[in-house]
mmCIF file of C-alpha atoms in Angstrom:
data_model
loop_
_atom_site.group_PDB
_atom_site.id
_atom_site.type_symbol
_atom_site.label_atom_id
_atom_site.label_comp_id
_atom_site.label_asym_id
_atom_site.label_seq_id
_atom_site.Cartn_x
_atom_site.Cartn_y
_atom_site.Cartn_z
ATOM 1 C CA UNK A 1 -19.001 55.675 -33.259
ATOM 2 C CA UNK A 2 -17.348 55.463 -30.228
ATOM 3 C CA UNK A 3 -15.342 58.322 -31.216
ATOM 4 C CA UNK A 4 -18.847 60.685 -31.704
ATOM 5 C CA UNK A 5 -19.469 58.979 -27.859
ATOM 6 C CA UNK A 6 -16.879 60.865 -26.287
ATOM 7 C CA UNK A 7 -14.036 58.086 -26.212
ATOM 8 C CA UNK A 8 -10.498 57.622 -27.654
ATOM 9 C CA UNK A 9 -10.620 54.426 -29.763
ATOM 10 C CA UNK A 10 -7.900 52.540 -31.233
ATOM 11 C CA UNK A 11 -7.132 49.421 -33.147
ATOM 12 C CA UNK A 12 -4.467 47.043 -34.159
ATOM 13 C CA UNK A 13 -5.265 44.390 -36.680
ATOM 14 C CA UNK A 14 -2.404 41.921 -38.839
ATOM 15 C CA UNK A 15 -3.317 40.275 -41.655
ATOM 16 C CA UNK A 16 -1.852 39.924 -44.929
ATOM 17 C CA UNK A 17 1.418 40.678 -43.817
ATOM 18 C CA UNK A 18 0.721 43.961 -42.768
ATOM 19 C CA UNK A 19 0.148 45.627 -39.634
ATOM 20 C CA UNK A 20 -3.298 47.983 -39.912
ATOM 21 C CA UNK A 21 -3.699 50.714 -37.037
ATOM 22 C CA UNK A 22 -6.902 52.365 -36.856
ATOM 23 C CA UNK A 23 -7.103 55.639 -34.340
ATOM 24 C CA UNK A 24 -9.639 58.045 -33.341
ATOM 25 C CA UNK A 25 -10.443 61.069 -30.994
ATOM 26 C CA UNK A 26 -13.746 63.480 -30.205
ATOM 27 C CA UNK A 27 -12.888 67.068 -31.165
ATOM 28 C CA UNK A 28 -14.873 68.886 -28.295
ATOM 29 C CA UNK A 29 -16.491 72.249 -28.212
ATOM 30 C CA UNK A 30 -17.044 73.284 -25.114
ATOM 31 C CA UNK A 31 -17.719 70.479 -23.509
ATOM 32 C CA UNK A 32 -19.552 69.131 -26.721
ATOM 33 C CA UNK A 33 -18.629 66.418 -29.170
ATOM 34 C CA UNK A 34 -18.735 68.716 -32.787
ATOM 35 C CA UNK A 35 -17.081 66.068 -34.335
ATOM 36 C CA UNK A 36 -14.079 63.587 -34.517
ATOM 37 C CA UNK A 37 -10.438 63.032 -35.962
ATOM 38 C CA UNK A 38 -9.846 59.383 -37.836
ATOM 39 C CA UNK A 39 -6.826 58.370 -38.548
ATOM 40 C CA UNK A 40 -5.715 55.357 -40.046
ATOM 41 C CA UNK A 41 -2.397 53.650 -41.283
ATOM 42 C CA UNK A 42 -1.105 50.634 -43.204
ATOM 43 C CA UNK A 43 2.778 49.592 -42.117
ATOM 44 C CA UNK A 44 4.359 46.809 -44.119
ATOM 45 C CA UNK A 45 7.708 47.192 -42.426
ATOM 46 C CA UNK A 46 6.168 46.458 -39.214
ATOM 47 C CA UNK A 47 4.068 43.714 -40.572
ATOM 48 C CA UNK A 48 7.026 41.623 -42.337
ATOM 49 C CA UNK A 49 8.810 42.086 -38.125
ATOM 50 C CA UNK A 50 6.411 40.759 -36.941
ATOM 51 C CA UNK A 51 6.244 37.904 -39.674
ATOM 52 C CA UNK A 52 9.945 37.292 -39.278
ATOM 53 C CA UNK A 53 9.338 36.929 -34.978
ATOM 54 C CA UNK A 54 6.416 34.689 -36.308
ATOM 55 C CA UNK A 55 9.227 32.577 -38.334
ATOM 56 C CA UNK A 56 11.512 32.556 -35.872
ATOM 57 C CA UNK A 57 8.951 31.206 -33.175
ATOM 58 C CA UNK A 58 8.163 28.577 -35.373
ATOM 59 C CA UNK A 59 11.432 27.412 -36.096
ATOM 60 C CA UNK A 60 12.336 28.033 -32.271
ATOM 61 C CA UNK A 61 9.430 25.621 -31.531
ATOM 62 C CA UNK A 62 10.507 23.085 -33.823
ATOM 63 C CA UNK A 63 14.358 22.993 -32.566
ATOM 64 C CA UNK A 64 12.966 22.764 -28.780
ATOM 65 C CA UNK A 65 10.532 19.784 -29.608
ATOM 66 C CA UNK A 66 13.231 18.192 -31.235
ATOM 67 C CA UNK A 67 15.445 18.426 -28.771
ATOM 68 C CA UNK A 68 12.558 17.298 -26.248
ATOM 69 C CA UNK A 69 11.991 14.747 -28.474
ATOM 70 C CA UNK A 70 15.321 13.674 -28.538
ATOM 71 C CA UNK A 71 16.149 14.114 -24.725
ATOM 72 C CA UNK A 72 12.780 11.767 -24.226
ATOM 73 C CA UNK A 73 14.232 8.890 -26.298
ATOM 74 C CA UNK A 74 18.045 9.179 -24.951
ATOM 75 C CA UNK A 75 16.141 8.981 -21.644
ATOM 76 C CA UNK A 76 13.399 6.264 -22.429
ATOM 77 C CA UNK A 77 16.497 4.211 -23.573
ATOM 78 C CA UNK A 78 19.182 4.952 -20.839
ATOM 79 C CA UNK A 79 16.171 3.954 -18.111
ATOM 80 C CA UNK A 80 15.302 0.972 -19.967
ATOM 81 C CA UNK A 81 18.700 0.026 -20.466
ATOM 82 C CA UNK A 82 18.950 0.441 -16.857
ATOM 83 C CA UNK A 83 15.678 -0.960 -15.783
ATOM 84 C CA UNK A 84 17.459 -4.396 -17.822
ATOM 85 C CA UNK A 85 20.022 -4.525 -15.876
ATOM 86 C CA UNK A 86 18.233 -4.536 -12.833
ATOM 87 C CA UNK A 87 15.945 -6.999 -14.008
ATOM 88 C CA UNK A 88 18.499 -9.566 -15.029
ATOM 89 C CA UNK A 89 20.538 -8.967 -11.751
ATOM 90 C CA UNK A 90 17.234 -10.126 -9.873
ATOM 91 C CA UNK A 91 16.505 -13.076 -11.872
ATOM 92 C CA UNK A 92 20.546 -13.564 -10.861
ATOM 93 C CA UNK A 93 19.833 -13.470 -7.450
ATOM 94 C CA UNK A 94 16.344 -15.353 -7.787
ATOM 95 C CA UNK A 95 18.269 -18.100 -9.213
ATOM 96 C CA UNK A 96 21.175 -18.155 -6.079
ATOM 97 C CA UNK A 97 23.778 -16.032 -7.090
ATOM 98 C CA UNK A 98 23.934 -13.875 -4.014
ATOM 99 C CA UNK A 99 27.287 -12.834 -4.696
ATOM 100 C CA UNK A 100 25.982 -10.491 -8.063
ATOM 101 C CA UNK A 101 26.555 -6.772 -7.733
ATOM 102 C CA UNK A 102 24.942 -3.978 -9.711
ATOM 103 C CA UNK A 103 27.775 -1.471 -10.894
ATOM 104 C CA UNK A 104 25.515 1.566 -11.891
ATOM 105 C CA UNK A 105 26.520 5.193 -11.483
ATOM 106 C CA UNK A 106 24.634 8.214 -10.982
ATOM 107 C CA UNK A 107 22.446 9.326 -8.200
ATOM 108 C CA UNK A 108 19.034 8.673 -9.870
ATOM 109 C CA UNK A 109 16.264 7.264 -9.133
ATOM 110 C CA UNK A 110 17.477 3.947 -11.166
ATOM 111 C CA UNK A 111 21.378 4.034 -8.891
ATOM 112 C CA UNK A 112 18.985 4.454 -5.266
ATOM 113 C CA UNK A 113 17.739 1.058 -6.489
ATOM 114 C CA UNK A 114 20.632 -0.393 -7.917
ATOM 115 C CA UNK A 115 22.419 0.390 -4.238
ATOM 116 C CA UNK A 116 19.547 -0.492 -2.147
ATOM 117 C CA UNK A 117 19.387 -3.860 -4.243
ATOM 118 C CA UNK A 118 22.906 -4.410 -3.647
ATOM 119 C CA UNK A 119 22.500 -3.786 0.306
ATOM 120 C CA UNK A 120 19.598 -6.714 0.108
ATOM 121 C CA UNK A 121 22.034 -8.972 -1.575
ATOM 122 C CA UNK A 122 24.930 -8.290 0.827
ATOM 123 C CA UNK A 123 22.062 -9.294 3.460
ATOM 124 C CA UNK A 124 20.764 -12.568 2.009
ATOM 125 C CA UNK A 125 24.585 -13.790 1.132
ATOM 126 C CA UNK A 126 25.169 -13.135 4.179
ATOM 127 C CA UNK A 127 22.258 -14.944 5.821
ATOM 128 C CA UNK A 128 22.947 -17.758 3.241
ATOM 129 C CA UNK A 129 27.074 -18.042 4.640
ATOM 130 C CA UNK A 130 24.439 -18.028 8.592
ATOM 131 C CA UNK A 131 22.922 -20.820 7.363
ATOM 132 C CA UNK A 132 25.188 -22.763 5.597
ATOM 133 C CA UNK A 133 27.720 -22.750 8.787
ATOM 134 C CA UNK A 134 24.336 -23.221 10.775
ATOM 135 C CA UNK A 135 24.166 -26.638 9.071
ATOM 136 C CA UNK A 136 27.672 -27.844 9.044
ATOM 137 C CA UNK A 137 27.683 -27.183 12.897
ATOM 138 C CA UNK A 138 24.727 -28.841 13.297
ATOM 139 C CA UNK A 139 25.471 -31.911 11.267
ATOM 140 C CA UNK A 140 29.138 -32.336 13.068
ATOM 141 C CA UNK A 141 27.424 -31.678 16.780
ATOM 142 C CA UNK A 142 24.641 -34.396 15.968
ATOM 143 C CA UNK A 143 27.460 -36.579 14.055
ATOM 144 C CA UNK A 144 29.708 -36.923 17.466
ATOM 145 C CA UNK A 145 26.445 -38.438 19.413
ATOM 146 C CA UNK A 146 25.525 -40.735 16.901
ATOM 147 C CA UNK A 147 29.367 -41.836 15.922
ATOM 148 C CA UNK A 148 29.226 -42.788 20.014
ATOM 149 C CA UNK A 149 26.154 -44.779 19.460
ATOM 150 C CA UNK A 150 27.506 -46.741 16.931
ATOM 151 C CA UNK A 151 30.832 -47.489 18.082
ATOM 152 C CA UNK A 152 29.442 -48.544 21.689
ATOM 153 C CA UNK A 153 26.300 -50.609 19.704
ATOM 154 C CA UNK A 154 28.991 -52.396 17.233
ATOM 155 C CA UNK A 155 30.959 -53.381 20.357
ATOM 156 C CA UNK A 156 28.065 -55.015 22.013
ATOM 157 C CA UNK A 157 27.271 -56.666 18.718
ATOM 158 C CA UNK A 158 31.024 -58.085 18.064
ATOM 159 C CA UNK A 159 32.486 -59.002 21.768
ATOM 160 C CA UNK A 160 31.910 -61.177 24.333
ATOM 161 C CA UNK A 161 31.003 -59.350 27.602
ATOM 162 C CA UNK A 162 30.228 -59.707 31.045
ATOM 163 C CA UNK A 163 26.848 -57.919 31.683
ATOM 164 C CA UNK A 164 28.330 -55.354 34.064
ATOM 165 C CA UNK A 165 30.368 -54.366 31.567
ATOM 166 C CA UNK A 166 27.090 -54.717 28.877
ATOM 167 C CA UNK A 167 25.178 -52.322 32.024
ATOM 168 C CA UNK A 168 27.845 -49.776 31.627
ATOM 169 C CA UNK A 169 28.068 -49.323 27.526
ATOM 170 C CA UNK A 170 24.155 -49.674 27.212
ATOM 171 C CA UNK A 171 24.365 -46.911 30.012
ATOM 172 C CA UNK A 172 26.696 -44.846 27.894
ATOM 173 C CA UNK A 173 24.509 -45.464 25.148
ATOM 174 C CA UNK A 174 21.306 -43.972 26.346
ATOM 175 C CA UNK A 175 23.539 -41.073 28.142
ATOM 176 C CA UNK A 176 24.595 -40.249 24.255
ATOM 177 C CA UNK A 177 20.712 -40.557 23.306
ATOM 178 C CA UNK A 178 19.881 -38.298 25.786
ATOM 179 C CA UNK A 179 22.477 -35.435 24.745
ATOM 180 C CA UNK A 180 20.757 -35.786 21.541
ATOM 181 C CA UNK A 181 17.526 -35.480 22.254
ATOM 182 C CA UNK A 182 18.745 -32.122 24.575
ATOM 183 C CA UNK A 183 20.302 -31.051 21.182
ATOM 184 C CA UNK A 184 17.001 -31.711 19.274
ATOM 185 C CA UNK A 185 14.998 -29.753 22.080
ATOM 186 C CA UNK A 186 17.177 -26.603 21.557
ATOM 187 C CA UNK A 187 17.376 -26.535 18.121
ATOM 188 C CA UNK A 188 13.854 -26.327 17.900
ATOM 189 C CA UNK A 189 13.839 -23.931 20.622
ATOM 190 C CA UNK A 190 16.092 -21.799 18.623
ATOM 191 C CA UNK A 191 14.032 -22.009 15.859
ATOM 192 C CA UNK A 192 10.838 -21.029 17.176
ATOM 193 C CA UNK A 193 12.176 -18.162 18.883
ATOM 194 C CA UNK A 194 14.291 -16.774 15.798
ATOM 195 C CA UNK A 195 10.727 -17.144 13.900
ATOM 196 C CA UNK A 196 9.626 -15.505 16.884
ATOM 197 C CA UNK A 197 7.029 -18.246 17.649
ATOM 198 C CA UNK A 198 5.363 -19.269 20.729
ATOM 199 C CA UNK A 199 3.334 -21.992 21.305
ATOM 200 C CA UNK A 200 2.103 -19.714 24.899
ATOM 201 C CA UNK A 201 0.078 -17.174 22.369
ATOM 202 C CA UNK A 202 0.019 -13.475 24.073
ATOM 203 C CA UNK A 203 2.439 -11.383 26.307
ATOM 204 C CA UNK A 204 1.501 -11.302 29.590
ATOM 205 C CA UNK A 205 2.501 -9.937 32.822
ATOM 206 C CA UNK A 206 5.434 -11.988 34.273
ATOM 207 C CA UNK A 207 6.961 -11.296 38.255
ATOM 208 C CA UNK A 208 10.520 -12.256 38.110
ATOM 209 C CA UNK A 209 11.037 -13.244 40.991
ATOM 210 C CA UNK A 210 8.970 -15.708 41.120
ATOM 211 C CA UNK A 211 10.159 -17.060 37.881
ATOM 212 C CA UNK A 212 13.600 -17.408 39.615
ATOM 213 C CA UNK A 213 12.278 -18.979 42.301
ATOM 214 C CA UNK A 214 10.833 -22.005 40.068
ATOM 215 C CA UNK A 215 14.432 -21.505 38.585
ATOM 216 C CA UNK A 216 16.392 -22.031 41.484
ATOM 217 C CA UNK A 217 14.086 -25.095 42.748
ATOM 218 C CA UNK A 218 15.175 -26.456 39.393
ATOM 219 C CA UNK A 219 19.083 -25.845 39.204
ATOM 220 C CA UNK A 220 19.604 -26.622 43.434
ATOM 221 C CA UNK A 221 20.247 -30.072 42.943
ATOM 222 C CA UNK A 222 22.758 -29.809 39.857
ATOM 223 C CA UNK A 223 24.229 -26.601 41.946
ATOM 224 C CA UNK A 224 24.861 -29.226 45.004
ATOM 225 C CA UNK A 225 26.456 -31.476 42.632
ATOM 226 C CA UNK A 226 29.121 -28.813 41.266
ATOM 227 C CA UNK A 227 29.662 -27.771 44.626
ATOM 228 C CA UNK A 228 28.187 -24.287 43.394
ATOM 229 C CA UNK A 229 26.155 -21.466 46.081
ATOM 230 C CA UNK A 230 23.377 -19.966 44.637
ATOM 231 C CA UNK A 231 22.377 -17.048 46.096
ATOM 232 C CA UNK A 232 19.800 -14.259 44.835
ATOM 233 C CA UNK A 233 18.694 -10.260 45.560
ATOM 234 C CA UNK A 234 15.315 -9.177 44.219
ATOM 235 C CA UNK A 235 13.340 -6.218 44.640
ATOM 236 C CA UNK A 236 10.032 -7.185 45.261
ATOM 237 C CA UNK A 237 7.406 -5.938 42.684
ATOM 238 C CA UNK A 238 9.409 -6.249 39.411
ATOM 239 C CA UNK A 239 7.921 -7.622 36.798
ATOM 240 C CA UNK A 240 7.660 -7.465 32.647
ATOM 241 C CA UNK A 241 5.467 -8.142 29.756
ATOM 242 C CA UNK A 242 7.044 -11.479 28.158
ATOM 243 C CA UNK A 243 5.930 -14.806 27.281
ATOM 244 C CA UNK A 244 6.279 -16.545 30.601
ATOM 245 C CA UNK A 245 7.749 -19.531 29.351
ATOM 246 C CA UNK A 246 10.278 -17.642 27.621
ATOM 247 C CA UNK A 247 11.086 -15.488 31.110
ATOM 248 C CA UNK A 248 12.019 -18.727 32.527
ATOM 249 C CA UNK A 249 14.029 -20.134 29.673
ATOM 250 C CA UNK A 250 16.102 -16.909 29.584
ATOM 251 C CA UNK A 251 17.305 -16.935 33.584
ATOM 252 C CA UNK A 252 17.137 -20.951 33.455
ATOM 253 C CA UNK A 253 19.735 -20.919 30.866
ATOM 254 C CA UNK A 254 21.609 -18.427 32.500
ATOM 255 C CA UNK A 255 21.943 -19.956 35.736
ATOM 256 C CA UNK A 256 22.083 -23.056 34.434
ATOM 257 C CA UNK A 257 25.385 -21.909 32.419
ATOM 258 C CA UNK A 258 26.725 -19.827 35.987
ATOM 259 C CA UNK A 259 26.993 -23.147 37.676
ATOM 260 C CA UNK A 260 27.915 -25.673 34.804
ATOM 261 C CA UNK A 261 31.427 -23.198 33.796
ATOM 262 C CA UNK A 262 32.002 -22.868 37.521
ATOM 263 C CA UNK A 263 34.752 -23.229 39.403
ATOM 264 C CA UNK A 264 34.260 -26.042 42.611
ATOM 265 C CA UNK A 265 32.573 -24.266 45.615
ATOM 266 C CA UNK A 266 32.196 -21.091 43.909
ATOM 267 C CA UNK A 267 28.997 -19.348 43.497
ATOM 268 C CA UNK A 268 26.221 -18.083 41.172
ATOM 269 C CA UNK A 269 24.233 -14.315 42.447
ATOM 270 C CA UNK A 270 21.344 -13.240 40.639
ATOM 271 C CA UNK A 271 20.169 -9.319 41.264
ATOM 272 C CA UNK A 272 17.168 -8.202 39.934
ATOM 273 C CA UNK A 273 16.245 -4.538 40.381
ATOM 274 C CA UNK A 274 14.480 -1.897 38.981
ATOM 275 C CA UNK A 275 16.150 1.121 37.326
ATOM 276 C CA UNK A 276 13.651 3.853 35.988
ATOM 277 C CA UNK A 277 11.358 2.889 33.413
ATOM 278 C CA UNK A 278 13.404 -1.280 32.992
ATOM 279 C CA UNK A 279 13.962 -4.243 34.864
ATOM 280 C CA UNK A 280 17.762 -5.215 35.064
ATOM 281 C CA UNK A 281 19.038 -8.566 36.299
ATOM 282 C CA UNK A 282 21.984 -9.587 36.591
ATOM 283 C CA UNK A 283 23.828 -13.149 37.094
ATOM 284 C CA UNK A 284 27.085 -13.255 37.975
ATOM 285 C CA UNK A 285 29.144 -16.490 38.614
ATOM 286 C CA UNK A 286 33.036 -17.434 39.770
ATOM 287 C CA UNK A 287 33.942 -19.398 37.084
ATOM 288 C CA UNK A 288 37.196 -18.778 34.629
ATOM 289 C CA UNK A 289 35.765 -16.070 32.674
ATOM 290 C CA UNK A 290 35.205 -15.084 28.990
ATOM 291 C CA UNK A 291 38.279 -13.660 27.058
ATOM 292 C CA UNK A 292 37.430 -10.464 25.303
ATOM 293 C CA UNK A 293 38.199 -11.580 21.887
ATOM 294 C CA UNK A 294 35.035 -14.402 22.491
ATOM 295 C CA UNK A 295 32.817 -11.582 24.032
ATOM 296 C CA UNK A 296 31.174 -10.804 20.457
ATOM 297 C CA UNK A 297 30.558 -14.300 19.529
ATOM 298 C CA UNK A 298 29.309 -15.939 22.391
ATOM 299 C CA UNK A 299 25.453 -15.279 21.168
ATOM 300 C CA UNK A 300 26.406 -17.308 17.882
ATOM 301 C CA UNK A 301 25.274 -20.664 17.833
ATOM 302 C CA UNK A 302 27.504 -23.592 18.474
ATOM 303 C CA UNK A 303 29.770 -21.153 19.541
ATOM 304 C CA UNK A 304 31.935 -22.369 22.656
ATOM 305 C CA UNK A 305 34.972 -20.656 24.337
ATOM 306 C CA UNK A 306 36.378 -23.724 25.977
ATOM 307 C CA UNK A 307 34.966 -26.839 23.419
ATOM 308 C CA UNK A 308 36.490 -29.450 25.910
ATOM 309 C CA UNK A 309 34.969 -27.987 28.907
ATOM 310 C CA UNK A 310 31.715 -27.089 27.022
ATOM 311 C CA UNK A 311 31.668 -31.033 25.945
ATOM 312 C CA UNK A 312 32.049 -32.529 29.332
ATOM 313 C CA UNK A 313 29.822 -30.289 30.369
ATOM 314 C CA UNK A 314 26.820 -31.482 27.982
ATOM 315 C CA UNK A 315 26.841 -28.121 26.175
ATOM 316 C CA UNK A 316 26.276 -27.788 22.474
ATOM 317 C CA UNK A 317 26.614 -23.947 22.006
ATOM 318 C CA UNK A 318 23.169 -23.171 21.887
ATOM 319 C CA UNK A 319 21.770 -22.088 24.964
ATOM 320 C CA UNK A 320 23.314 -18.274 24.709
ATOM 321 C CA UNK A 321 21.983 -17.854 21.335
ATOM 322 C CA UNK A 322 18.774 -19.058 22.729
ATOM 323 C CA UNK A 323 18.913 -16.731 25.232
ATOM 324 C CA UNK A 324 19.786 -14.264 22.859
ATOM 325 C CA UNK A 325 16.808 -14.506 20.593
ATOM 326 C CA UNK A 326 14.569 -14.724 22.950
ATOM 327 C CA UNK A 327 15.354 -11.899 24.742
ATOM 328 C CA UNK A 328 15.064 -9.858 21.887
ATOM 329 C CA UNK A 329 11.490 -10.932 21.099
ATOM 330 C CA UNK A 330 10.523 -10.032 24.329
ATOM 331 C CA UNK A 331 11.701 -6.518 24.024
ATOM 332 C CA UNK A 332 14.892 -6.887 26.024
ATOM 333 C CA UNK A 333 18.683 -6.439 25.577
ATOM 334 C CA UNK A 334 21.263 -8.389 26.686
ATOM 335 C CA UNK A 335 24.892 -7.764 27.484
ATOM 336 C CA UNK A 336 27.757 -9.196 29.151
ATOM 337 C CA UNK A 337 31.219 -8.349 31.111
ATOM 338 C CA UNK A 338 33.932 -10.904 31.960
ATOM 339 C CA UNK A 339 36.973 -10.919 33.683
ATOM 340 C CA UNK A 340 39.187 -13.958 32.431
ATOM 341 C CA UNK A 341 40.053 -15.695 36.315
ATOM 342 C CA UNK A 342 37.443 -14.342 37.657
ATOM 343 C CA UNK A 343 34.074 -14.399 36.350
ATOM 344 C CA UNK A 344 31.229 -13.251 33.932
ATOM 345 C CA UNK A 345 28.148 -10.734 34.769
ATOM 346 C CA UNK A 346 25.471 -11.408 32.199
ATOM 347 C CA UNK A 347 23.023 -8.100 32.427
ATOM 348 C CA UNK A 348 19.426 -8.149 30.857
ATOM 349 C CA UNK A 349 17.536 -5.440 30.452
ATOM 350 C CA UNK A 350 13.536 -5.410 29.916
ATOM 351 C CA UNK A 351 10.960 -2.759 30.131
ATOM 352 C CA UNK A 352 9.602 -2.856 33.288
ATOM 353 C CA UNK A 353 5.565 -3.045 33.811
ATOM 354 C CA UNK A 354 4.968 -1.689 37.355
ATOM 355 C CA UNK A 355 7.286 -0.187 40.054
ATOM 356 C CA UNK A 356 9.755 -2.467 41.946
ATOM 357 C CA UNK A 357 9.663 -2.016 45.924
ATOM 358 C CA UNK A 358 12.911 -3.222 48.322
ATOM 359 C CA UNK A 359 12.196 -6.222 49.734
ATOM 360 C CA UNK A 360 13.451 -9.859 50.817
ATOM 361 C CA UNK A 361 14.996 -11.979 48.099
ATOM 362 C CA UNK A 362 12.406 -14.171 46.475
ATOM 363 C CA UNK A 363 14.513 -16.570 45.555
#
């Protein structure tokens, strides 16, 4: 019919393993459809190709889900073999055993975790050795106070003495009770500030000068006892967002440390400027200086360069770290250069929250 229309037509049909082609054409007559031409043809030898391709499909198909199949277990059971070991190594680890490593090669998905887990492990053993040492300093620093206690309370308790001499260990005995209760102060300092609490709440605008003023007012009297000169530069105008209490811990301690590891009538300068978009200040003291093998440990806690001097001077190796952690809660950095003989320059840096102007010292 389509033929009589005027059209070409032609058809391809497969069944019954052969391939049936049905063809036909208008015959025209001058311009006119007379008639059509129908041809039509039945090839086996084309129909048993195309069964073979169909054959070979199939049994293509069935090798590569097979092999899919195959490749999906090996997988399944190399990830959950994997996924195992991972597992146990955390209950490992839950259960103390910092020290466990995961040995897994490969650079899966499964070997990014086994090396990331191993990173965290490296971290807490290494925060457990922190905390352990953490301990045994603390322990011996609170044991030499107490041992004092003892042995000067025992010696009341077992001799026969004049009451001057009585004065003079009950004397001793509350200076000892008073180191301890220093010691108690700044470990709980320390700990709020590496837990980076504050009992002051909020950040709030803090003028530094004035905080080393209240600083200096402090520290003159001990100063005039170490035969120490304070002296100060500050541009007026600088000032920082920080917990105000922990402002004047930070330069406290500082100063504090400037004129207790002095040297007799030397001298303590504080300069506080402002550099671009920070606040620097620096104190700088006389005293015998920091070797450089100490410089990287001298924010560590208990840590002392001179454990004699550090003694008589009532130190405990905690006010640097102090200083340390508190400066970096309050968005600061803190560095230090010292010449052994001559002295130390302790340099912190904070972002600054207005614009510093020249000006008298304010402190």
């Amino acid at each position: 019919m389509q033929a009589l229309g005027g059209s070409d037509f032609f058809h391809c049909v497969y069944e019954n393993s052969t391939l049936k082609s049905y063809a036909a054409s208008p015959v025209l007559l001058h311009d006119t459809v007379v008639g059509c031409v129908y041809l039509m043809e039945y090839d086996a030898s084309q129909g048993s190709i195309i069964a073979s391709l169909e054959r070979t499909i199939f049994r293509g198909s069935l090798v590569l889900i097979g092999i899919i199949f195959l490749c999906a277990v090996v997988f399944t059971v190399t990830g959950s073999s994997r996924m195992r070991r991972i597992m146990t190594s955390m209950r490992l680890v839950r259960e103390g055993e910092y020290s466990h490593k995961i040995q897994m090669r490969g650079s899966d998905e499964y070997a990014t975790l086994a090396a990331e887990f191993n990173k965290l492990t490296d971290k807490l053993q290494q925060t457990e050795i922190t905390e352990r040492q953490f301990v045994s300093d603390a322990s011996h620093e609170l044991k030499t106070p107490l041992a004092s206690i003892k042995l000067l309370s025992d010696s009341i308790l077992q001799n026969e003495m004049d009451a001057d001499t009585m004065r003079e260990f009950v004397a001793d005995i509350g200076a000892e009770s008073d180191r301890l209760t220093r010691m108690a102060q700044k470990l709980l300092t320390l700990s709020r500030a590496s837990a980076d609490e504050t009992e002051g709440g909020e950040h709030e605008v803090v003028d530094v000068g004035q905080t080393l003023s209240r600083v200096f007012r402090m520290l003159v009297p001990l100063a005039d006892r170490q035969s120490v000169k304070l002296t100060a530069s500050v541009e007026k105008g600088c000032t920082i967002l920080s917990f105000e209490d922990d402002a004047y811990q930070i330069l406290f301690n500082l100063v504090e440390n400037g004129i207790k590891y002095n040297r007799e009538n030397g001298s303590v300068h504080v300069r506080v400027r402002q550099e671009d978009d920070t606040v620097v200040i620096d104190v700088e003291d006389t005293g015998s200086g920091i070797p450089e093998n100490a410089l990287e440990s001298i924010f560590n806690r208990f840590y002392r360069v001179d454990k004699a001097r550090s003694r008589q001077a009532g130190g405990a190796g905690l006010g640097l770290s102090i200083v340390h952690e508190m400066v970096g809660r309050n968005f600061g950095t803190i560095s230090v250069r010292s010449t052994v003989g001559e002295g130390s320059c302790f340099t912190v840096t904070f972002p600054s929250f207005g614009s510093g102007e020249e000006g008298d010292p304010d402190a």
